[in-house]
Amino acid sequence: MSSDGNKKQFWKRNAAKVPGSIQHVYGAQHPPFDPLLHANLIKAGNKPPPATPGKPKKATTFQEFESITSDAWDVGDDDDELLAMAAQNLNIEVVMETANKVSFELEKEIREEDEEDEEDRVSFASQSSPYTDGRLVKSHSEAPIGSPKAGERAALHRQRSLPHRPPVIPLVARMADQNTSGTPAMTEREASRLDKFKQLLAGPNTDLEELRKLSWSGIPRQVRPITWKLLSGYLPANAERRESVLQRKRQEYFGFIQQYYDSRNDEHHQDTYRQIHIDIPRTNPLIPLFQQASVQEIFERILFIWAIRHPASGYVQGINDLVTPFFVVYVFEYIEEEVENFDVSSLQEEALRNIEADSFWCMSKLLDGIQDNYTFAQPGIQRKVKALEELVSRIDESVHRHMQHYEVEYLQFAFRWMNNLLMRELPLRCTIRLWDTYQAEPEGFSHFHLYVCAAFLVRWRKEILEERDFQGLMILLQNLPTMHWGNEEVSVLLAEAYRLKFAFADAPNHYKR
């Protein structure tokens, strides 16, 4: 099938998943403004476009690209072959010893599962719910009730061929300590690093430059809350002033709640609040912590107050994701156990209020540096996606030309990478480790993120070059197999991103043709 035919088939199949309007990404503050967009959506959703001689017209505006880029892609039964190709051969040349080890373990596990197929058939016939080990489906909520039929067996085989999260690595908990190799929580080296952090933080005036250097390669969980607050600029370096600053900022936040939150149902703000209320349950839906009513209420207050205090952008879908790393890190300030299933109602009210206010202020500090990502037409994202395309064309021309050949536009997959800071592409434990470095790196969220995205794309060059049509490339790029990732993979990614920054950041003309 031709490239154009594959693109038509792909978008037709995924028409139900495409947002109904530009508001899907821009949020309640950004109504649709491009009449061409609606015509294109009608064509994509209701009837095929009229036949025209020659090549169909490519989308030429940012809004058209956004309108055909879905936040999530459901796997269909007819995508088995394409998904299997995208999920194989995880060890590529840029990821060395660690990735080789991960790939070896994955292949070994798949072989062992294949040998058990005959036993599984007997088990499936006799059990009412065969998905109890949690490895064969993405989540328990997706598991069908009753014995699987032939079609379900095919889906099960596809799930086994895809990389999946080892049971020993929770989605959230112990993300500072867990690696894909299952190493002990605290090695001698990690204990030594923790001591260095404690000594640095114990002084009357913390040397922020030294703290950044130490934090670049990861922050121990025990000191991550105070380190993030210092690196974000929320807390002062002077230790004597910290408590008074915390008290003042927390009171200020809850003053905003008293002043503004009751206006959420006013005509002027109700669209913003409604969009936030819709998006919150979609935030990390596989992690029970974020499905608790009290946590969702906290997120609603944080996002609503931020939106009305920043009318230039208002609330934009994607900002809801940016609360979660701060919230999890600041919950760890009060608990020792794993957080994934932790019941926050067991915390004292004062602790919950502190977590909420600290999360609000630190998220606000982050967004201050990237707010042009979320203002009207999202110009910051457009610039960064264009810079990513130029950079990749210089560092890996084969990948760049391959995507050009099959007419894959960078905006169609990298929009989400910039809008959500790769949070939809990585497990939350990896995002938190990534943010250790972002907060230690000058302009980490606004500038260094570009090099991380370039390194992330080239990380999958082998899989990208194996895909031979538009549809296969889009499925791969929207479903990159990172669920097994841990600290080791993130560290390799960051090291490669730093190498790219060192080579190109001070000489931007090097990546411009």
Tab-separated table of N, CA and C in Angstrom, residues 265-412:
chain	number	residue	atom	x	y	z
A	265	ASN	N	-17.696	28.087	39.618
A	265	ASN	CA	-18.952	27.837	38.904
A	265	ASN	C	-19.546	29.110	38.307
A	266	ASP	N	-18.828	30.233	38.454
A	266	ASP	CA	-19.280	31.468	37.801
A	266	ASP	C	-19.188	31.312	36.288
A	267	GLU	N	-19.988	32.093	35.595
A	267	GLU	CA	-20.033	31.968	34.134
A	267	GLU	C	-18.661	32.183	33.499
A	268	HIS	N	-17.879	33.102	34.079
A	268	HIS	CA	-16.581	33.441	33.493
A	268	HIS	C	-15.559	32.314	33.646
A	269	HIS	N	-15.731	31.481	34.679
A	269	HIS	CA	-14.728	30.457	34.994
A	269	HIS	C	-15.245	29.027	34.842
A	270	GLN	N	-16.516	28.856	34.571
A	270	GLN	CA	-17.065	27.506	34.621
A	270	GLN	C	-16.499	26.596	33.529
A	271	ASP	N	-16.158	27.146	32.357
A	271	ASP	CA	-15.576	26.315	31.300
A	271	ASP	C	-14.190	25.818	31.708
A	272	THR	N	-13.425	26.695	32.329
A	272	THR	CA	-12.098	26.285	32.810
A	272	THR	C	-12.223	25.179	33.840
A	273	TYR	N	-13.096	25.366	34.811
A	273	TYR	CA	-13.242	24.365	35.868
A	273	TYR	C	-13.777	23.050	35.307
A	274	ARG	N	-14.719	23.148	34.380
A	274	ARG	CA	-15.275	21.921	33.794
A	274	ARG	C	-14.185	21.106	33.103
A	275	GLN	N	-13.300	21.779	32.342
A	275	GLN	CA	-12.239	21.068	31.644
A	275	GLN	C	-11.261	20.430	32.631
A	276	ILE	N	-10.934	21.147	33.692
A	276	ILE	CA	-10.069	20.585	34.733
A	276	ILE	C	-10.737	19.372	35.366
A	277	HIS	N	-12.003	19.502	35.671
A	277	HIS	CA	-12.749	18.419	36.318
A	277	HIS	C	-12.792	17.171	35.431
A	278	ILE	N	-12.834	17.359	34.126
A	278	ILE	CA	-12.828	16.229	33.190
A	278	ILE	C	-11.450	15.588	33.118
A	279	ASP	N	-10.418	16.414	33.136
A	279	ASP	CA	-9.054	15.907	32.915
A	279	ASP	C	-8.459	15.208	34.125
A	280	ILE	N	-8.836	15.607	35.323
A	280	ILE	CA	-8.183	15.064	36.525
A	280	ILE	C	-8.287	13.539	36.621
A	281	PRO	N	-9.448	12.915	36.408
A	281	PRO	CA	-9.492	11.444	36.492
A	281	PRO	C	-8.633	10.752	35.447
A	282	ARG	N	-8.287	11.458	34.359
A	282	ARG	CA	-7.448	10.863	33.318
A	282	ARG	C	-5.960	10.937	33.671
A	283	THR	N	-5.631	11.620	34.746
A	283	THR	CA	-4.233	11.800	35.132
A	283	THR	C	-3.721	10.522	35.782
A	284	ASN	N	-2.773	9.858	35.134
A	284	ASN	CA	-2.206	8.593	35.637
A	284	ASN	C	-3.301	7.624	36.090
A	285	PRO	N	-4.170	7.202	35.182
A	285	PRO	CA	-5.323	6.382	35.576
A	285	PRO	C	-4.948	5.009	36.115
A	286	LEU	N	-3.728	4.529	35.845
A	286	LEU	CA	-3.333	3.199	36.320
A	286	LEU	C	-2.745	3.226	37.725
A	287	ILE	N	-2.583	4.404	38.313
A	287	ILE	CA	-2.007	4.512	39.658
A	287	ILE	C	-3.122	4.836	40.640
A	288	PRO	N	-3.430	3.923	41.573
A	288	PRO	CA	-4.570	4.132	42.488
A	288	PRO	C	-4.480	5.423	43.286
A	289	LEU	N	-3.280	5.868	43.618
A	289	LEU	CA	-3.115	7.094	44.404
A	289	LEU	C	-3.886	8.249	43.782
A	290	PHE	N	-3.830	8.375	42.449
A	290	PHE	CA	-4.422	9.529	41.786
A	290	PHE	C	-5.904	9.366	41.500
A	291	GLN	N	-6.458	8.229	41.865
A	291	GLN	CA	-7.895	8.026	41.685
A	291	GLN	C	-8.663	8.263	42.973
A	292	GLN	N	-7.962	8.614	44.048
A	292	GLN	CA	-8.635	8.916	45.313
A	292	GLN	C	-9.311	10.292	45.221
A	293	ALA	N	-10.518	10.369	45.745
A	293	ALA	CA	-11.298	11.606	45.629
A	293	ALA	C	-10.567	12.794	46.250
A	294	SER	N	-9.933	12.587	47.395
A	294	SER	CA	-9.262	13.701	48.068
A	294	SER	C	-8.069	14.207	47.252
A	295	VAL	N	-7.365	13.294	46.569
A	295	VAL	CA	-6.240	13.701	45.716
A	295	VAL	C	-6.760	14.476	44.510
A	296	GLN	N	-7.836	14.021	43.906
A	296	GLN	CA	-8.392	14.714	42.753
A	296	GLN	C	-8.906	16.106	43.120
A	297	GLU	N	-9.446	16.245	44.330
A	297	GLU	CA	-9.886	17.572	44.776
A	297	GLU	C	-8.694	18.507	44.950
A	298	ILE	N	-7.580	17.977	45.471
A	298	ILE	CA	-6.363	18.784	45.613
A	298	ILE	C	-5.889	19.268	44.240
A	299	PHE	N	-5.870	18.351	43.272
A	299	PHE	CA	-5.426	18.717	41.924
A	299	PHE	C	-6.340	19.762	41.301
A	300	GLU	N	-7.642	19.627	41.519
A	300	GLU	CA	-8.585	20.597	40.964
A	300	GLU	C	-8.319	21.986	41.524
A	301	ARG	N	-8.070	22.084	42.819
A	301	ARG	CA	-7.804	23.392	43.418
A	301	ARG	C	-6.500	23.987	42.879
A	302	ILE	N	-5.457	23.162	42.820
A	302	ILE	CA	-4.158	23.646	42.328
A	302	ILE	C	-4.292	24.184	40.909
A	303	LEU	N	-4.916	23.411	40.030
A	303	LEU	CA	-4.991	23.791	38.618
A	303	LEU	C	-5.913	24.984	38.399
A	304	PHE	N	-7.019	25.033	39.150
A	304	PHE	CA	-7.939	26.156	38.967
A	304	PHE	C	-7.303	27.459	39.428
A	305	ILE	N	-6.657	27.453	40.585
A	305	ILE	CA	-6.021	28.671	41.091
A	305	ILE	C	-4.910	29.115	40.137
A	306	TRP	N	-4.119	28.156	39.638
A	306	TRP	CA	-3.061	28.539	38.702
A	306	TRP	C	-3.667	29.158	37.436
A	307	ALA	N	-4.739	28.580	36.926
A	307	ALA	CA	-5.332	29.040	35.669
A	307	ALA	C	-5.843	30.467	35.780
A	308	ILE	N	-6.558	30.798	36.855
A	308	ILE	CA	-7.137	32.136	36.935
A	308	ILE	C	-6.079	33.168	37.299
A	309	ARG	N	-4.938	32.745	37.841
A	309	ARG	CA	-3.837	33.671	38.120
A	309	ARG	C	-2.926	33.844	36.908
A	310	HIS	N	-3.165	33.086	35.850
A	310	HIS	CA	-2.359	33.187	34.627
A	310	HIS	C	-3.298	33.271	33.418
A	311	PRO	N	-3.991	34.387	33.277
A	311	PRO	CA	-5.000	34.494	32.208
A	311	PRO	C	-4.410	34.481	30.801
A	312	ALA	N	-3.110	34.737	30.664
A	312	ALA	CA	-2.519	34.711	29.320
A	312	ALA	C	-2.601	33.328	28.704
A	313	SER	N	-2.546	32.320	29.526
A	313	SER	CA	-2.656	30.951	29.013
A	313	SER	C	-3.928	30.283	29.502
A	314	GLY	N	-4.296	30.534	30.759
A	314	GLY	CA	-5.395	29.786	31.342
A	314	GLY	C	-4.999	28.334	31.497
A	315	TYR	N	-5.977	27.489	31.732
A	315	TYR	CA	-5.703	26.061	31.846
A	315	TYR	C	-5.615	25.431	30.462
A	316	VAL	N	-4.600	24.616	30.264
A	316	VAL	CA	-4.408	23.900	29.013
A	316	VAL	C	-4.194	22.429	29.341
A	317	GLN	N	-4.834	21.561	28.599
A	317	GLN	CA	-4.655	20.132	28.826
A	317	GLN	C	-3.177	19.774	28.696
A	318	GLY	N	-2.711	19.006	29.639
A	318	GLY	CA	-1.294	18.677	29.716
A	318	GLY	C	-0.683	19.240	30.986
A	319	ILE	N	-1.178	20.407	31.409
A	319	ILE	CA	-0.685	21.002	32.658
A	319	ILE	C	-1.059	20.113	33.837
A	320	ASN	N	-2.174	19.399	33.732
A	320	ASN	CA	-2.571	18.506	34.829
A	320	ASN	C	-1.507	17.451	35.109
A	321	ASP	N	-0.805	16.991	34.071
A	321	ASP	CA	0.253	16.009	34.279
A	321	ASP	C	1.402	16.577	35.109
A	322	LEU	N	1.656	17.870	34.987
A	322	LEU	CA	2.837	18.466	35.596
A	322	LEU	C	2.727	18.595	37.110
A	323	VAL	N	1.542	18.410	37.665
A	323	VAL	CA	1.381	18.446	39.119
A	323	VAL	C	1.895	17.156	39.752
A	324	THR	N	1.733	16.038	39.055
A	324	THR	CA	1.900	14.726	39.684
A	324	THR	C	3.298	14.465	40.253
A	325	PRO	N	4.409	14.797	39.553
A	325	PRO	CA	5.714	14.530	40.156
A	325	PRO	C	5.921	15.282	41.466
A	326	PHE	N	5.508	16.550	41.512
A	326	PHE	CA	5.657	17.319	42.744
A	326	PHE	C	4.827	16.710	43.864
A	327	PHE	N	3.605	16.330	43.541
A	327	PHE	CA	2.726	15.769	44.566
A	327	PHE	C	3.324	14.493	45.159
A	328	VAL	N	3.793	13.596	44.302
A	328	VAL	CA	4.363	12.338	44.786
A	328	VAL	C	5.607	12.594	45.632
A	329	VAL	N	6.486	13.466	45.170
A	329	VAL	CA	7.718	13.745	45.909
A	329	VAL	C	7.407	14.337	47.279
A	330	TYR	N	6.420	15.204	47.358
A	330	TYR	CA	6.126	15.845	48.639
A	330	TYR	C	5.299	14.949	49.547
A	331	VAL	N	4.605	13.958	49.003
A	331	VAL	CA	3.993	12.930	49.855
A	331	VAL	C	5.078	12.118	50.542
A	332	PHE	N	6.166	11.834	49.821
A	332	PHE	CA	7.268	11.062	50.396
A	332	PHE	C	7.917	11.769	51.588
A	333	GLU	N	7.670	13.043	51.728
A	333	GLU	CA	8.214	13.779	52.862
A	333	GLU	C	7.573	13.327	54.171
A	334	TYR	N	6.396	12.683	54.073
A	334	TYR	CA	5.637	12.332	55.276
A	334	TYR	C	5.450	10.836	55.473
A	335	ILE	N	5.868	10.021	54.510
A	335	ILE	CA	5.652	8.579	54.630
A	335	ILE	C	6.935	7.831	54.295
A	336	GLU	N	7.022	6.587	54.731
A	336	GLU	CA	8.154	5.709	54.418
A	336	GLU	C	7.751	4.610	53.443
A	337	GLU	N	6.464	4.240	53.455
A	337	GLU	CA	6.007	3.110	52.649
A	337	GLU	C	5.852	3.499	51.185
A	338	GLU	N	5.512	2.504	50.365
A	338	GLU	CA	5.281	2.751	48.953
A	338	GLU	C	4.040	3.640	48.783
A	339	VAL	N	4.096	4.492	47.766
A	339	VAL	CA	3.065	5.512	47.618
A	339	VAL	C	1.992	5.121	46.608
A	340	GLU	N	2.273	4.131	45.773
A	340	GLU	CA	1.360	3.808	44.673
A	340	GLU	C	-0.059	3.534	45.156
A	341	ASN	N	-0.206	2.813	46.277
A	341	ASN	CA	-1.523	2.486	46.818
A	341	ASN	C	-1.780	3.166	48.154
A	342	PHE	N	-1.008	4.186	48.453
A	342	PHE	CA	-1.123	4.842	49.757
A	342	PHE	C	-2.428	5.627	49.853
A	343	ASP	N	-3.091	5.513	51.011
A	343	ASP	CA	-4.337	6.230	51.263
A	343	ASP	C	-3.991	7.570	51.913
A	344	VAL	N	-4.126	8.647	51.152
A	344	VAL	CA	-3.709	9.948	51.678
A	344	VAL	C	-4.603	10.428	52.813
A	345	SER	N	-5.792	9.844	52.949
A	345	SER	CA	-6.671	10.263	54.045
A	345	SER	C	-6.093	9.889	55.404
A	346	SER	N	-5.088	9.008	55.407
A	346	SER	CA	-4.442	8.639	56.673
A	346	SER	C	-3.443	9.698	57.132
A	347	LEU	N	-3.116	10.652	56.278
A	347	LEU	CA	-2.230	11.743	56.668
A	347	LEU	C	-2.994	12.782	57.479
A	348	GLN	N	-2.287	13.489	58.334
A	348	GLN	CA	-2.912	14.579	59.061
A	348	GLN	C	-3.280	15.700	58.095
A	349	GLU	N	-4.309	16.455	58.470
A	349	GLU	CA	-4.791	17.519	57.581
A	349	GLU	C	-3.699	18.533	57.297
A	350	GLU	N	-2.881	18.866	58.280
A	350	GLU	CA	-1.814	19.843	58.075
A	350	GLU	C	-0.811	19.347	57.035
A	351	ALA	N	-0.481	18.054	57.087
A	351	ALA	CA	0.457	17.489	56.114
A	351	ALA	C	-0.117	17.582	54.705
A	352	LEU	N	-1.390	17.265	54.540
A	352	LEU	CA	-2.020	17.344	53.222
A	352	LEU	C	-2.040	18.790	52.707
A	353	ARG	N	-2.317	19.730	53.590
A	353	ARG	CA	-2.331	21.136	53.188
A	353	ARG	C	-0.929	21.579	52.752
A	354	ASN	N	0.088	21.120	53.474
A	354	ASN	CA	1.460	21.472	53.113
A	354	ASN	C	1.837	20.898	51.747
A	355	ILE	N	1.458	19.636	51.517
A	355	ILE	CA	1.747	18.984	50.235
A	355	ILE	C	1.071	19.739	49.097
A	356	GLU	N	-0.178	20.130	49.307
A	356	GLU	CA	-0.935	20.841	48.266
A	356	GLU	C	-0.296	22.188	47.942
A	357	ALA	N	0.014	22.972	48.978
A	357	ALA	CA	0.586	24.298	48.738
A	357	ALA	C	1.975	24.206	48.114
A	358	ASP	N	2.803	23.290	48.596
A	358	ASP	CA	4.153	23.143	48.043
A	358	ASP	C	4.093	22.703	46.579
A	359	SER	N	3.166	21.805	46.262
A	359	SER	CA	3.017	21.345	44.871
A	359	SER	C	2.586	22.502	43.974
A	360	PHE	N	1.676	23.336	44.460
A	360	PHE	CA	1.219	24.483	43.675
A	360	PHE	C	2.367	25.424	43.359
A	361	TRP	N	3.141	25.811	44.364
A	361	TRP	CA	4.185	26.805	44.147
A	361	TRP	C	5.306	26.270	43.268
A	362	CYS	N	5.668	25.009	43.445
A	362	CYS	CA	6.759	24.455	42.628
A	362	CYS	C	6.319	24.236	41.188
A	363	MET	N	5.051	23.818	40.985
A	363	MET	CA	4.538	23.721	39.624
A	363	MET	C	4.503	25.103	38.974
A	364	SER	N	4.137	26.121	39.751
A	364	SER	CA	4.102	27.483	39.218
A	364	SER	C	5.489	27.944	38.799
A	365	LYS	N	6.505	27.618	39.601
A	365	LYS	CA	7.879	27.974	39.251
A	365	LYS	C	8.289	27.310	37.936
A	366	LEU	N	7.933	26.045	37.774
A	366	LEU	CA	8.252	25.333	36.535
A	366	LEU	C	7.586	26.009	35.342
A	367	LEU	N	6.286	26.291	35.472
A	367	LEU	CA	5.529	26.843	34.350
A	367	LEU	C	5.950	28.269	34.009
A	368	ASP	N	6.508	28.989	34.978
A	368	ASP	CA	6.993	30.337	34.683
A	368	ASP	C	8.052	30.320	33.574
A	369	GLY	N	8.810	29.219	33.508
A	369	GLY	CA	9.871	29.130	32.515
A	369	GLY	C	9.434	28.603	31.166
A	370	ILE	N	8.229	28.050	31.082
A	370	ILE	CA	7.769	27.466	29.813
A	370	ILE	C	6.353	27.912	29.470
A	371	GLN	N	5.926	29.074	29.966
A	371	GLN	CA	4.524	29.468	29.790
A	371	GLN	C	4.166	29.687	28.329
A	372	ASP	N	5.159	30.036	27.487
A	372	ASP	CA	4.816	30.211	26.066
A	372	ASP	C	4.478	28.881	25.402
A	373	ASN	N	4.669	27.769	26.098
A	373	ASN	CA	4.165	26.484	25.594
A	373	ASN	C	2.646	26.435	25.632
A	374	TYR	N	2.020	27.278	26.458
A	374	TYR	CA	0.593	27.139	26.733
A	374	TYR	C	-0.207	28.395	26.425
A	375	THR	N	0.435	29.450	25.939
A	375	THR	CA	-0.327	30.618	25.513
A	375	THR	C	-0.978	30.333	24.157
A	376	PHE	N	-1.767	31.283	23.682
A	376	PHE	CA	-2.565	31.075	22.472
A	376	PHE	C	-1.706	30.591	21.305
A	377	ALA	N	-2.125	29.508	20.666
A	377	ALA	CA	-1.433	28.862	19.544
A	377	ALA	C	-0.147	28.165	19.959
A	378	GLN	N	0.182	28.198	21.243
A	378	GLN	CA	1.310	27.465	21.818
A	378	GLN	C	2.603	27.652	21.015
A	379	PRO	N	3.063	28.910	20.893
A	379	PRO	CA	4.238	29.177	20.060
A	379	PRO	C	5.512	28.515	20.572
A	380	GLY	N	5.627	28.360	21.900
A	380	GLY	CA	6.819	27.725	22.447
A	380	GLY	C	6.978	26.300	21.948
A	381	ILE	N	5.886	25.570	21.891
A	381	ILE	CA	5.931	24.192	21.413
A	381	ILE	C	6.275	24.163	19.933
A	382	GLN	N	5.704	25.061	19.155
A	382	GLN	CA	6.003	25.078	17.723
A	382	GLN	C	7.493	25.311	17.476
A	383	ARG	N	8.073	26.254	18.211
A	383	ARG	CA	9.504	26.529	18.043
A	383	ARG	C	10.353	25.323	18.438
A	384	LYS	N	9.982	24.673	19.533
A	384	LYS	CA	10.787	23.554	20.024
A	384	LYS	C	10.685	22.348	19.099
A	385	VAL	N	9.514	22.109	18.538
A	385	VAL	CA	9.376	20.998	17.600
A	385	VAL	C	10.194	21.262	16.340
A	386	LYS	N	10.184	22.499	15.879
A	386	LYS	CA	10.999	22.845	14.712
A	386	LYS	C	12.480	22.689	15.018
A	387	ALA	N	12.904	23.111	16.216
A	387	ALA	CA	14.307	22.951	16.614
A	387	ALA	C	14.676	21.476	16.724
A	388	LEU	N	13.743	20.649	17.205
A	388	LEU	CA	13.990	19.215	17.302
A	388	LEU	C	14.215	18.617	15.919
A	389	GLU	N	13.381	19.012	14.966
A	389	GLU	CA	13.531	18.502	13.601
A	389	GLU	C	14.895	18.880	13.027
A	390	GLU	N	15.300	20.128	13.213
A	390	GLU	CA	16.597	20.569	12.691
A	390	GLU	C	17.748	19.826	13.356
A	391	LEU	N	17.632	19.603	14.672
A	391	LEU	CA	18.691	18.924	15.409
A	391	LEU	C	18.813	17.468	14.969
A	392	VAL	N	17.699	16.769	14.857
A	392	VAL	CA	17.738	15.358	14.452
A	392	VAL	C	18.279	15.228	13.027
A	393	SER	N	17.981	16.183	12.166
A	393	SER	CA	18.493	16.111	10.796
A	393	SER	C	20.016	16.172	10.763
A	394	ARG	N	20.609	16.745	11.800
A	394	ARG	CA	22.064	16.838	11.860
A	394	ARG	C	22.700	15.653	12.578
A	395	ILE	N	22.065	15.161	13.620
A	395	ILE	CA	22.699	14.104	14.416
A	395	ILE	C	22.395	12.708	13.885
A	396	ASP	N	21.289	12.543	13.154
A	396	ASP	CA	20.968	11.230	12.590
A	396	ASP	C	20.155	11.435	11.315
A	397	GLU	N	20.865	11.685	10.242
A	397	GLU	CA	20.205	11.995	8.981
A	397	GLU	C	19.378	10.822	8.474
A	398	SER	N	19.795	9.599	8.771
A	398	SER	CA	19.040	8.429	8.305
A	398	SER	C	17.638	8.409	8.897
A	399	VAL	N	17.535	8.653	10.203
A	399	VAL	CA	16.222	8.685	10.856
A	399	VAL	C	15.385	9.827	10.284
A	400	HIS	N	15.999	10.985	10.144
A	400	HIS	CA	15.275	12.152	9.634
A	400	HIS	C	14.736	11.896	8.225
A	401	ARG	N	15.569	11.382	7.342
A	401	ARG	CA	15.132	11.135	5.960
A	401	ARG	C	14.101	10.010	5.897
A	402	HIS	N	14.221	9.029	6.784
A	402	HIS	CA	13.256	7.929	6.813
A	402	HIS	C	11.860	8.467	7.132
A	403	MET	N	11.773	9.350	8.109
A	403	MET	CA	10.467	9.904	8.459
A	403	MET	C	9.971	10.853	7.372
A	404	GLN	N	10.867	11.583	6.764
A	404	GLN	CA	10.462	12.416	5.629
A	404	GLN	C	9.891	11.570	4.492
A	405	HIS	N	10.565	10.447	4.235
A	405	HIS	CA	10.150	9.581	3.128
A	405	HIS	C	8.716	9.097	3.319
A	406	TYR	N	8.348	8.770	4.564
A	406	TYR	CA	7.001	8.269	4.837
A	406	TYR	C	6.072	9.376	5.339
A	407	GLU	N	6.497	10.634	5.167
A	407	GLU	CA	5.664	11.812	5.426
A	407	GLU	C	5.185	11.890	6.879
A	408	VAL	N	6.038	11.510	7.801
A	408	VAL	CA	5.750	11.684	9.221
A	408	VAL	C	6.270	13.056	9.635
A	409	GLU	N	5.373	13.916	10.063
A	409	GLU	CA	5.742	15.245	10.529
A	409	GLU	C	6.099	15.183	12.010
A	410	TYR	N	7.128	15.884	12.399
A	410	TYR	CA	7.562	15.866	13.798
A	410	TYR	C	6.455	16.340	14.735
A	411	LEU	N	5.658	17.285	14.280
A	411	LEU	CA	4.596	17.810	15.121
A	411	LEU	C	3.568	16.745	15.480
A	412	GLN	N	3.463	15.718	14.648
A	412	GLN	CA	2.449	14.691	14.881
A	412	GLN	C	2.786	13.797	16.069
